[in-house]
Short mmCIF file of C-alpha atoms in Angstrom, two decimals:
data_model
loop_
_atom_site.label_atom_id
_atom_site.label_comp_id
_atom_site.label_asym_id
_atom_site.label_seq_id
_atom_site.Cartn_x
_atom_site.Cartn_y
_atom_site.Cartn_z
CA MET A 18 0.14 -0.13 0.15
CA SER A 19 1.29 3.29 -0.94
CA ASP A 20 2.46 5.99 1.67
CA ALA A 21 -0.23 8.40 0.59
CA LEU A 22 -3.09 5.74 1.51
CA ASP A 23 -1.59 5.04 4.97
CA ARG A 24 -1.44 8.68 5.48
CA SER A 25 -5.36 8.99 4.38
CA ALA A 26 -6.16 6.09 6.92
CA THR A 27 -5.00 7.81 9.75
CA ALA A 28 -6.27 11.20 8.95
CA GLY A 29 -9.54 10.52 11.11
CA THR A 30 -12.92 9.10 10.03
CA ALA A 31 -13.70 11.67 7.56
CA PRO A 32 -14.45 10.26 4.16
CA PRO A 33 -11.23 11.05 1.63
CA PRO A 34 -11.98 13.30 -1.26
CA HIS A 35 -12.69 12.09 -4.61
CA PRO A 36 -9.16 11.88 -6.36
CA THR A 37 -10.65 13.30 -9.63
CA ALA A 38 -12.45 16.16 -7.97
CA MET A 39 -9.52 17.29 -5.92
CA VAL A 40 -7.24 17.15 -9.06
CA ALA A 41 -9.58 19.14 -11.18
CA VAL A 42 -9.94 21.74 -8.21
CA LEU A 43 -6.36 22.07 -7.93
CA ALA A 44 -5.74 22.40 -11.75
CA PHE A 45 -8.68 25.19 -11.87
CA GLY A 46 -6.54 26.96 -9.13
CA GLY A 47 -3.59 26.72 -11.20
CA ILE A 48 -5.19 28.01 -14.51
CA VAL A 49 -6.99 31.01 -12.28
CA VAL A 50 -3.46 31.91 -11.17
CA SER A 51 -1.57 31.85 -14.27
CA LEU A 52 -4.21 34.02 -15.80
CA MET A 53 -2.49 36.75 -13.87
CA GLN A 54 0.33 36.60 -16.33
CA THR A 55 -1.53 37.90 -19.17
CA LEU A 56 -4.34 39.67 -17.29
CA VAL A 57 -2.92 43.23 -18.10
CA ILE A 58 -1.31 42.77 -21.44
CA PRO A 59 -4.45 44.23 -23.32
CA ILE A 60 -4.11 47.52 -21.48
CA VAL A 61 -0.57 47.54 -20.45
CA GLY A 62 -0.26 50.36 -23.56
CA GLN A 63 -3.34 52.58 -22.24
CA LEU A 64 -2.14 52.54 -18.36
CA PRO A 65 -0.47 55.70 -18.58
CA GLN A 66 -3.85 57.27 -19.63
CA LEU A 67 -6.11 55.31 -17.47
CA LEU A 68 -3.87 55.88 -14.36
CA ASP A 69 -2.52 59.26 -15.14
CA ALA A 70 1.00 58.21 -14.59
CA PRO A 71 4.20 58.15 -16.78
CA ALA A 72 4.80 54.85 -18.91
CA SER A 73 7.85 54.22 -16.89
CA ASP A 74 5.87 53.95 -13.79
CA THR A 75 2.83 52.18 -14.88
CA ALA A 76 5.39 49.33 -15.98
CA TRP A 77 5.33 48.57 -12.25
CA ALA A 78 2.15 46.85 -12.67
CA VAL A 79 3.74 44.29 -14.27
CA THR A 80 7.00 44.14 -12.49
CA ALA A 81 5.43 44.17 -9.11
CA THR A 82 3.76 40.75 -9.92
CA LEU A 83 6.87 39.60 -10.98
CA LEU A 84 8.77 40.28 -7.79
CA ALA A 85 5.97 39.53 -5.45
CA ALA A 86 5.89 36.15 -7.06
CA ALA A 87 9.01 35.55 -6.70
CA VAL A 88 9.39 36.03 -3.16
CA ALA A 89 6.37 34.47 -2.35
CA THR A 90 6.90 31.13 -4.22
CA PRO A 91 9.55 29.71 -1.88
CA VAL A 92 7.98 31.08 1.09
CA MET A 93 4.62 29.64 0.76
CA GLY A 94 6.30 26.12 -0.05
CA ARG A 95 8.26 26.15 3.31
CA LEU A 96 5.19 27.43 5.04
CA GLY A 97 3.11 24.72 3.39
CA ASP A 98 5.39 22.07 4.70
CA MET A 99 5.61 23.43 8.20
CA TYR A 100 2.07 24.54 8.96
CA GLY A 101 -0.19 22.60 6.26
CA LYS A 102 -0.09 23.14 2.74
CA ARG A 103 -4.06 23.53 2.08
CA ARG A 104 -3.75 26.46 4.61
CA MET A 105 -0.97 28.35 2.68
CA LEU A 106 -2.88 27.35 -0.45
CA LEU A 107 -6.16 29.02 0.98
CA LEU A 108 -3.88 32.03 2.02
CA SER A 109 -2.36 32.45 -1.74
CA MET A 110 -5.87 32.10 -3.14
CA ALA A 111 -7.28 34.91 -0.56
CA MET A 112 -4.32 37.24 -1.90
CA LEU A 113 -5.24 36.60 -5.33
CA VAL A 114 -8.89 37.69 -4.34
CA ILE A 115 -8.03 40.69 -2.20
CA GLY A 116 -5.48 42.04 -4.91
CA SER A 117 -7.88 41.74 -7.58
CA VAL A 118 -10.34 43.78 -5.41
CA VAL A 119 -7.72 46.25 -4.84
CA ALA A 120 -6.85 46.63 -8.42
CA GLY A 121 -10.47 46.60 -9.41
CA LEU A 122 -11.13 49.70 -7.36
CA SER A 123 -8.15 51.47 -8.42
CA ASP A 124 -8.04 54.61 -10.64
CA THR A 125 -4.26 55.81 -9.64
CA LEU A 126 -0.99 54.23 -9.85
CA VAL A 127 -0.51 53.27 -6.11
CA PRO A 128 -3.42 51.12 -5.61
CA MET A 129 -2.60 49.20 -8.83
CA ILE A 130 0.62 48.33 -7.90
CA VAL A 131 -0.53 47.44 -4.59
CA GLY A 132 -3.13 45.07 -6.07
CA ARG A 133 -0.85 43.64 -8.64
CA ALA A 134 1.59 42.62 -5.99
CA LEU A 135 -0.79 41.03 -3.86
CA GLN A 136 -1.98 38.98 -6.91
CA GLY A 137 1.55 37.88 -7.24
CA LEU A 138 1.70 36.60 -3.72
CA SER A 139 -0.61 33.85 -5.10
CA ALA A 140 2.04 32.33 -7.39
CA GLY A 141 3.04 29.36 -4.92
CA VAL A 142 -0.53 28.02 -5.82
CA ILE A 143 0.70 25.26 -8.41
CA PRO A 144 3.65 24.20 -6.36
CA LEU A 145 1.39 23.91 -3.46
CA GLY A 146 -1.21 21.79 -5.57
CA ILE A 147 1.52 19.46 -6.63
CA SER A 148 2.75 18.90 -3.08
CA ILE A 149 -0.90 18.09 -1.87
CA LEU A 150 -1.07 15.65 -4.53
CA ARG A 151 2.10 13.67 -3.45
CA ASP A 152 0.50 13.60 0.04
CA GLU A 153 -3.19 12.58 -0.80
CA LEU A 154 -2.95 10.26 -3.95
CA PRO A 155 -2.09 6.75 -4.25
CA ALA A 156 1.20 6.35 -6.12
CA GLU A 157 -0.11 5.10 -9.36
CA ARG A 158 -2.24 8.27 -9.92
CA LEU A 159 0.63 10.51 -8.75
CA SER A 160 2.37 11.15 -12.26
CA SER A 161 -0.91 11.90 -14.29
CA ALA A 162 -2.32 14.20 -11.71
CA THR A 163 0.99 16.04 -11.33
CA ALA A 164 1.49 16.52 -15.17
CA MET A 165 -2.10 17.88 -15.20
CA ILE A 166 -1.50 20.61 -12.47
CA SER A 167 1.72 21.47 -14.06
CA ALA A 168 0.02 22.03 -17.31
CA SER A 169 -2.40 24.16 -15.89
CA LEU A 170 0.37 26.85 -15.68
CA GLY A 171 0.66 26.81 -19.75
CA VAL A 172 -3.09 26.52 -20.27
CA GLY A 173 -3.86 29.80 -18.04
CA GLY A 174 -1.21 31.79 -19.86
CA ALA A 175 -2.47 30.50 -23.24
CA LEU A 176 -6.38 31.12 -22.41
CA GLY A 177 -5.89 34.32 -20.47
CA LEU A 178 -4.48 36.57 -23.39
CA PRO A 179 -7.71 36.16 -25.77
CA ALA A 180 -10.28 36.32 -22.80
CA ALA A 181 -8.42 39.25 -21.22
CA ALA A 182 -8.49 40.88 -24.71
CA LEU A 183 -12.30 40.45 -25.31
CA ILE A 184 -13.21 41.57 -22.10
CA ALA A 185 -10.97 44.75 -22.27
CA ASP A 186 -12.28 45.32 -25.79
CA ASN A 187 -15.84 45.23 -24.63
CA LEU A 188 -16.06 46.22 -21.23
CA ASP A 189 -14.61 48.78 -18.79
CA TRP A 190 -10.97 47.78 -18.12
CA HIS A 191 -11.75 47.35 -14.21
CA ALA A 192 -13.86 44.05 -15.56
CA LEU A 193 -10.65 42.39 -16.00
CA PHE A 194 -9.77 42.55 -12.22
CA TRP A 195 -13.48 41.85 -11.11
CA THR A 196 -13.49 38.61 -13.31
CA SER A 197 -10.08 37.60 -11.66
CA ALA A 198 -11.51 38.17 -8.22
CA ALA A 199 -14.71 36.09 -8.92
CA LEU A 200 -12.80 33.51 -10.59
CA GLY A 201 -10.55 33.40 -7.33
CA VAL A 202 -13.48 33.14 -5.00
CA VAL A 203 -14.67 30.10 -6.73
CA ALA A 204 -11.11 28.50 -6.67
CA LEU A 205 -11.18 29.39 -2.98
CA VAL A 206 -14.59 27.71 -2.19
CA LEU A 207 -13.72 24.54 -3.89
CA VAL A 208 -10.49 24.10 -2.37
CA LEU A 209 -12.30 24.57 1.06
CA VAL A 210 -15.01 21.88 -0.04
CA LEU A 211 -12.93 19.42 -2.01
CA VAL A 212 -9.13 19.61 -0.82
CA PRO A 213 -8.06 17.93 2.40
CA GLU A 214 -5.21 19.27 4.50
CA SER A 215 -2.10 17.18 4.29
CA THR A 216 -1.05 15.47 7.60
CA VAL A 217 2.57 15.73 6.50
CA ARG A 218 4.29 18.54 8.42
CA THR A 219 7.75 19.48 9.42
CA GLY A 220 6.91 21.90 12.39
CA GLY A 221 9.64 23.87 13.57
CA ARG A 222 10.39 27.67 13.56
CA PHE A 223 10.13 29.40 10.52
CA ASP A 224 13.34 30.93 8.79
CA LEU A 225 12.74 34.53 8.92
CA VAL A 226 16.19 35.75 8.33
CA GLY A 227 16.76 33.32 5.53
CA ALA A 228 13.29 34.18 3.93
CA ALA A 229 14.41 38.15 4.28
CA GLY A 230 17.73 37.41 2.64
CA MET A 231 16.30 35.39 -0.17
CA ALA A 232 13.88 37.77 -0.80
CA ALA A 233 16.40 40.77 -0.94
CA GLY A 234 18.46 38.72 -3.55
CA LEU A 235 15.90 37.55 -5.67
CA ILE A 236 14.42 41.36 -5.92
CA CYS A 237 17.85 42.90 -6.58
CA LEU A 238 18.80 40.24 -9.22
CA LEU A 239 14.82 40.11 -11.12
CA LEU A 240 14.47 44.14 -10.84
CA ALA A 241 17.95 44.31 -12.66
CA ILE A 242 16.76 41.88 -15.12
CA SER A 243 13.51 43.42 -15.66
CA LYS A 244 14.23 47.14 -15.82
CA GLY A 245 17.75 46.67 -17.02
CA ALA A 246 16.72 47.78 -20.33
CA ASP A 247 14.96 50.79 -19.47
CA TRP A 248 17.75 51.90 -16.92
CA GLY A 249 20.48 50.79 -19.23
CA TRP A 250 22.42 47.76 -18.61
CA ALA A 251 25.60 49.51 -18.08
CA SER A 252 23.94 52.06 -15.76
CA GLY A 253 25.14 52.27 -12.13
CA THR A 254 21.61 51.30 -10.81
CA THR A 255 21.60 48.08 -12.85
CA LEU A 256 25.07 47.02 -12.30
CA GLY A 257 24.70 47.73 -8.50
CA LEU A 258 21.37 45.65 -8.42
CA PHE A 259 23.28 42.66 -10.11
CA ALA A 260 26.13 43.02 -7.38
CA ALA A 261 23.99 43.71 -4.66
CA GLY A 262 21.79 40.49 -5.76
CA ALA A 263 24.96 38.31 -6.19
CA VAL A 264 26.53 39.36 -2.64
CA THR A 265 23.32 38.85 -1.05
CA LEU A 266 22.51 35.58 -2.35
CA VAL A 267 26.17 34.42 -1.64
CA ALA A 268 25.60 35.40 1.92
CA TRP A 269 22.08 33.89 2.16
CA GLY A 270 23.42 30.44 1.04
CA PHE A 271 26.03 30.50 3.62
CA PHE A 272 23.73 31.36 6.17
CA GLU A 273 21.29 28.76 4.95
CA LEU A 274 23.97 25.98 5.34
CA ARG A 275 24.34 26.90 8.98
CA VAL A 276 20.78 26.98 10.18
CA ASP A 277 18.82 23.82 11.49
CA ARG A 278 15.65 24.46 9.75
CA PRO A 279 16.44 26.70 6.82
CA LEU A 280 13.93 28.03 4.19
CA VAL A 281 15.74 26.22 1.46
CA ASP A 282 17.74 23.21 2.50
CA LEU A 283 20.62 23.75 0.09
CA ARG A 284 22.04 20.10 0.78
CA THR A 285 18.79 18.66 -0.37
CA THR A 286 19.02 21.10 -3.55
CA ALA A 287 22.75 20.08 -4.44
CA ARG A 288 21.61 16.45 -4.87
CA PRO A 289 22.27 15.83 -8.70
CA GLN A 290 18.75 14.79 -9.67
CA VAL A 291 17.45 18.19 -8.03
CA LEU A 292 20.34 20.40 -9.09
CA PHE A 293 20.33 19.20 -12.88
CA THR A 294 16.39 19.41 -12.69
CA ASN A 295 16.49 23.23 -11.61
CA LEU A 296 19.14 24.01 -13.79
CA ALA A 297 17.13 22.59 -16.91
CA SER A 298 14.07 24.54 -15.58
CA VAL A 299 15.85 27.56 -16.01
CA ALA A 300 16.71 26.88 -19.60
CA ILE A 301 12.92 25.45 -20.55
CA GLY A 302 11.44 28.50 -18.54
CA PHE A 303 13.56 30.38 -21.24
CA GLY A 304 12.51 28.71 -24.23
CA MET A 305 8.77 28.39 -23.10
CA PHE A 306 8.56 31.98 -23.03
CA SER A 307 10.22 33.15 -26.15
CA MET A 308 7.21 32.08 -28.13
CA SER A 309 5.22 34.58 -25.92
CA LEU A 310 7.40 37.36 -26.91
CA VAL A 311 7.36 36.92 -30.59
CA ILE A 312 4.05 35.50 -31.67
CA PRO A 313 1.75 38.13 -30.27
CA GLN A 314 3.81 40.94 -31.79
CA VAL A 315 4.59 39.49 -35.39
CA LEU A 316 0.72 38.66 -35.74
CA GLN A 317 -0.24 42.36 -34.79
CA LEU A 318 2.28 44.21 -36.40
CA PRO A 319 0.98 45.99 -39.93
CA GLU A 320 0.84 43.87 -42.98
CA GLN A 321 2.91 46.94 -44.77
CA THR A 322 6.00 46.00 -42.89
CA GLY A 323 6.25 42.92 -44.91
CA TYR A 324 6.12 40.38 -42.13
CA GLY A 325 3.52 41.59 -39.94
CA LEU A 326 0.25 39.97 -40.33
CA GLY A 327 -2.32 42.95 -39.09
CA GLN A 328 -3.94 40.93 -36.51
CA SER A 329 -5.86 42.30 -33.53
CA LEU A 330 -4.74 41.33 -30.16
CA LEU A 331 -7.59 39.13 -29.62
CA ALA A 332 -6.96 37.30 -32.75
CA ALA A 333 -3.49 36.99 -31.75
CA GLY A 334 -4.61 35.65 -28.29
CA LEU A 335 -6.54 33.12 -30.21
CA VAL A 336 -3.79 32.05 -32.09
CA MET A 337 -1.87 31.23 -28.95
CA ALA A 338 -4.88 29.41 -27.11
CA PRO A 339 -4.59 26.05 -28.87
CA SER A 340 -1.02 25.61 -27.34
CA GLY A 341 -2.66 25.67 -24.02
CA LEU A 342 -5.16 22.98 -24.74
CA VAL A 343 -2.38 20.99 -26.19
CA MET A 344 -0.48 20.97 -22.97
CA MET A 345 -3.53 19.97 -20.88
CA ALA A 346 -4.41 17.16 -23.83
CA LEU A 347 -0.74 15.70 -23.47
CA ALA A 348 -0.51 15.73 -19.83
CA PRO A 349 -1.82 12.16 -19.25
CA VAL A 350 0.78 11.16 -22.40
CA SER A 351 3.71 12.66 -20.53
CA ALA A 352 2.77 10.79 -17.42
CA LEU A 353 2.50 7.36 -19.19
CA VAL A 354 6.22 8.21 -20.86
CA SER A 355 7.31 8.82 -17.25
CA ARG A 356 5.99 5.87 -16.16
CA ALA A 357 7.39 3.79 -18.55
CA LYS A 358 10.54 5.42 -19.23
CA GLY A 359 11.22 7.55 -16.43
CA PRO A 360 10.78 11.51 -15.86
CA LYS A 361 14.33 12.30 -17.35
CA VAL A 362 13.41 10.68 -20.58
CA THR A 363 10.02 12.77 -20.55
CA LEU A 364 11.89 15.98 -19.87
CA MET A 365 14.59 15.33 -22.64
CA THR A 366 11.63 14.34 -25.14
CA GLY A 367 9.92 17.63 -24.26
CA ALA A 368 13.03 19.56 -24.60
CA LEU A 369 13.63 18.37 -27.93
CA ILE A 370 9.98 18.97 -29.03
CA VAL A 371 10.10 22.55 -27.99
CA ALA A 372 13.31 23.06 -29.86
CA ALA A 373 11.73 21.54 -33.12
CA GLY A 374 8.43 23.95 -32.64
CA TYR A 375 11.07 26.78 -32.68
CA GLY A 376 12.75 25.56 -35.71
CA LEU A 377 9.68 25.19 -37.32
CA ASN A 378 8.47 28.63 -36.55
CA VAL A 379 11.85 30.23 -37.73
CA LEU A 380 11.02 28.79 -41.27
CA LEU A 381 7.34 29.39 -41.06
CA MET A 382 6.70 32.99 -40.38
CA ASP A 383 4.43 34.14 -43.38
CA GLU A 384 0.60 32.72 -42.36
CA VAL A 385 -1.63 32.60 -39.42
CA TRP A 386 -1.53 28.92 -39.42
CA HIS A 387 1.92 28.84 -39.24
CA PHE A 388 2.14 30.30 -35.73
CA VAL A 389 -0.87 28.28 -34.82
CA LEU A 390 1.21 24.90 -35.78
CA ALA A 391 4.54 26.12 -34.08
CA SER A 392 2.89 27.36 -30.91
CA CYS A 393 0.86 23.74 -30.63
CA VAL A 394 4.29 21.98 -31.18
CA ILE A 395 6.03 24.19 -28.67
CA GLY A 396 3.07 23.55 -26.19
CA ALA A 397 3.14 19.95 -26.60
CA GLY A 398 7.02 20.04 -25.68
CA ILE A 399 6.20 22.15 -22.66
CA GLY A 400 3.50 19.75 -21.61
CA PHE A 401 6.07 17.18 -21.45
CA THR A 402 8.52 19.11 -19.55
CA TYR A 403 6.23 20.62 -16.92
CA GLY A 404 4.88 17.21 -16.27
CA ALA A 405 8.38 15.70 -15.98
CA MET A 406 10.04 18.40 -13.63
CA PRO A 407 7.80 17.96 -10.41
CA ALA A 408 8.08 14.09 -10.62
CA LEU A 409 12.02 14.42 -10.59
CA ILE A 410 11.99 16.71 -7.90
CA MET A 411 9.51 14.71 -5.82
CA GLY A 412 11.64 11.63 -6.49
CA ALA A 413 14.51 13.04 -4.93
CA VAL A 414 13.40 14.75 -1.65
CA PRO A 415 11.48 13.62 1.42
CA ALA A 416 7.86 14.23 1.37
CA SER A 417 8.26 16.94 4.41
CA GLU A 418 10.37 18.97 1.91
CA THR A 419 8.02 18.48 -1.12
CA GLY A 420 6.39 21.96 -0.73
CA ALA A 421 9.82 23.95 -0.54
CA ALA A 422 11.34 21.79 -3.36
CA ASN A 423 8.48 22.35 -5.90
CA SER A 424 8.38 25.84 -4.93
CA LEU A 425 12.16 26.36 -5.77
CA ASN A 426 11.66 24.56 -9.02
CA ALA A 427 8.99 27.02 -9.76
CA LEU A 428 11.11 29.72 -9.14
CA MET A 429 13.56 28.33 -11.24
CA ARG A 430 11.20 28.63 -14.44
CA SER A 431 10.20 32.12 -13.39
CA ILE A 432 13.70 33.20 -13.69
CA GLY A 433 14.04 31.44 -17.13
CA THR A 434 11.12 33.49 -18.44
CA SER A 435 12.42 36.77 -16.86
CA VAL A 436 15.99 36.33 -18.48
CA ALA A 437 14.08 35.33 -21.85
CA SER A 438 12.05 38.74 -21.61
CA ALA A 439 15.47 40.71 -20.91
CA VAL A 440 17.29 39.05 -23.53
CA ALA A 441 14.39 39.43 -26.25
CA GLY A 442 14.00 42.91 -25.20
CA VAL A 443 17.91 43.70 -26.06
CA VAL A 444 17.73 41.62 -29.43
CA LEU A 445 14.67 43.28 -30.71
CA ALA A 446 15.66 46.90 -29.70
CA GLN A 447 19.07 46.33 -31.47
CA MET A 448 17.33 44.61 -34.43
CA THR A 449 15.07 47.10 -35.97
CA THR A 450 13.73 48.17 -39.26
CA ARG A 451 12.20 51.69 -40.10
CA PHE A 452 8.36 52.21 -40.62
CA GLY A 453 7.58 55.50 -41.52
CA THR A 454 8.88 57.75 -38.61
CA TYR A 455 9.04 54.46 -36.28
CA ALA A 456 11.56 51.92 -35.50
CA LEU A 457 9.96 48.50 -35.41
CA PRO A 458 11.53 45.20 -34.25
CA GLY A 459 12.71 43.57 -37.37
CA GLU A 460 12.00 40.15 -38.77
CA ASP A 461 15.57 38.98 -38.28
CA GLY A 462 15.11 40.10 -34.47
CA PHE A 463 12.07 38.06 -34.08
CA ARG A 464 13.95 34.88 -35.96
CA THR A 465 16.75 35.42 -33.80
CA VAL A 466 14.65 35.31 -30.58
CA LEU A 467 13.00 32.27 -31.73
CA ALA A 468 16.29 30.74 -32.38
CA LEU A 469 17.30 31.74 -29.12
CA GLY A 470 14.35 29.68 -27.68
CA ALA A 471 15.37 26.69 -29.41
CA GLY A 472 18.90 27.10 -28.14
CA ALA A 473 17.59 27.38 -24.75
CA ALA A 474 15.42 24.21 -25.10
CA LEU A 475 18.29 22.57 -26.30
CA VAL A 476 20.50 23.37 -23.32
CA GLY A 477 17.95 22.06 -21.34
CA PHE A 478 18.03 18.85 -22.99
CA ALA A 479 21.87 18.69 -22.44
CA ILE A 480 21.48 19.58 -18.89
CA ALA A 481 18.97 16.98 -18.30
CA ALA A 482 21.32 14.18 -19.74
CA PHE A 483 22.98 14.82 -16.45
CA ILE A 484 20.12 13.93 -14.26
CA PRO A 485 20.87 10.42 -12.74
CA HIS A 486 18.79 7.81 -14.61
CA ARG A 487 16.44 5.87 -12.26
CA ARG A 488 14.28 2.86 -13.36
CA PRO A 489 10.54 3.85 -13.51
CA ALA A 490 9.79 1.44 -10.67
CA ASP A 491 12.38 3.25 -8.58
CA ALA A 492 11.11 6.97 -9.55
CA GLY A 493 9.20 7.45 -6.40
CA PRO A 494 9.95 9.50 -3.38
CA PRO A 495 13.01 8.43 -1.05
CA ALA A 496 12.24 6.20 1.52
CA ALA A 497 12.83 8.80 4.24
CA GLY A 498 9.30 9.06 6.01
CA PRO A 499 7.82 12.49 6.90
CA VAL A 500 8.16 14.30 10.01
CA ARG A 501 4.76 14.31 11.93
CA THR A 502 4.07 17.02 14.65
CA PRO A 503 1.07 16.25 17.14
CA GLU A 504 -0.81 18.87 15.44
CA ALA A 505 -0.62 17.45 12.17
CA THR A 506 -1.41 13.76 13.36
CA GLY A 507 -5.07 15.19 14.46
CA ALA A 508 -5.43 17.28 11.48
CA GLN A 509 -8.80 16.83 9.33
CA ALA A 510 -9.47 16.82 5.88
#
């Protein structure tokens, strides 16, 4: 009998939730949270007029979400391991609802930034959901359920753009945030009703100093990456932030190695299976985001440029939407491959598919269906990789550290997407073409970014090759059992 079933049997007399319903609720929660990535894209260009603020300041409506998510993801993962994953999941969903309400009520810059930052604090929902699955599901169902939850990240991102564009085109812009608030309330209620609280707890005292150090280092690093193009990559501010981030994270690492219960167990993180999976995740995150930076722009540029297709934002979003559906559809296939060959093979296969999709897009950029085809191929590869990464992580860490380990892996993917955005910005700013009195990103610039996406996927493939191979039958969690606190033993679903 699996460890998950043993835990269920000791959790009390309440009947366990139906596994399918629990997976569906957690996947829905992941989709709702991932919608935040594309929520404001339709109105980014209008924010200076809507909020009566300079464009350089309204850009913080995007940056604040990125920074808050980077800090919240590992913190919520550790808190989930210590005090209950469902509890932290509910808190994350509550932050999403509160942030959406604050942004929905805003007409000036500061409340908008506050609301977007609160929305970013919900980023831990997907890794927390995956960790709950490990604690509650029997082993034979875990791989397919994990792949489904992981795919929800891509599904929400792909479906969010056309949905947000449709709302922005037909309703007041505040409706974007009221819609996200409503979806967040639905997800929160469903979690309350259908998701149990895991009995796997570590207990102990939260590493507040470690959390502050990691937050400071990540904020410096990601702020420099995301704003470097605006401030100048050689400016004192950008270089100072990079230096401060590097020094802070190194000091944080030395501190974490000397703490009894660190925010991130760096010794566990240094295990080859965890280390190489996380490094591959950075490269895959870069590869995943490259298409989101290229395809909508090319589709919307005027046809007079010779390479733009003159589509609306809504049409561009609809072109991207099928890729999200492909991710979800292939989640079970990803799980089957992982069970038969191991998640390492699944990760490497997915990376090759992503690279092939980008190669296809480099050659085919003339028709709308070219982008639909390429994005679906890339989406298929992402579906494979995103299903494999949590399986690799959970196969190398004890159950008591699942939340923190999955959250760190999610953070690695986010760092990859942030780097992709910065690199693409530099490339497209340098490789321009004249269109009347305007300088627009040139076709060669877009092809270069696509080629970089393919290269990043191949780097991910190469890194994944160093992950120790384990037989599929041995791909489960380590034998080390969870640490249970007296409080956890009596927890109810």
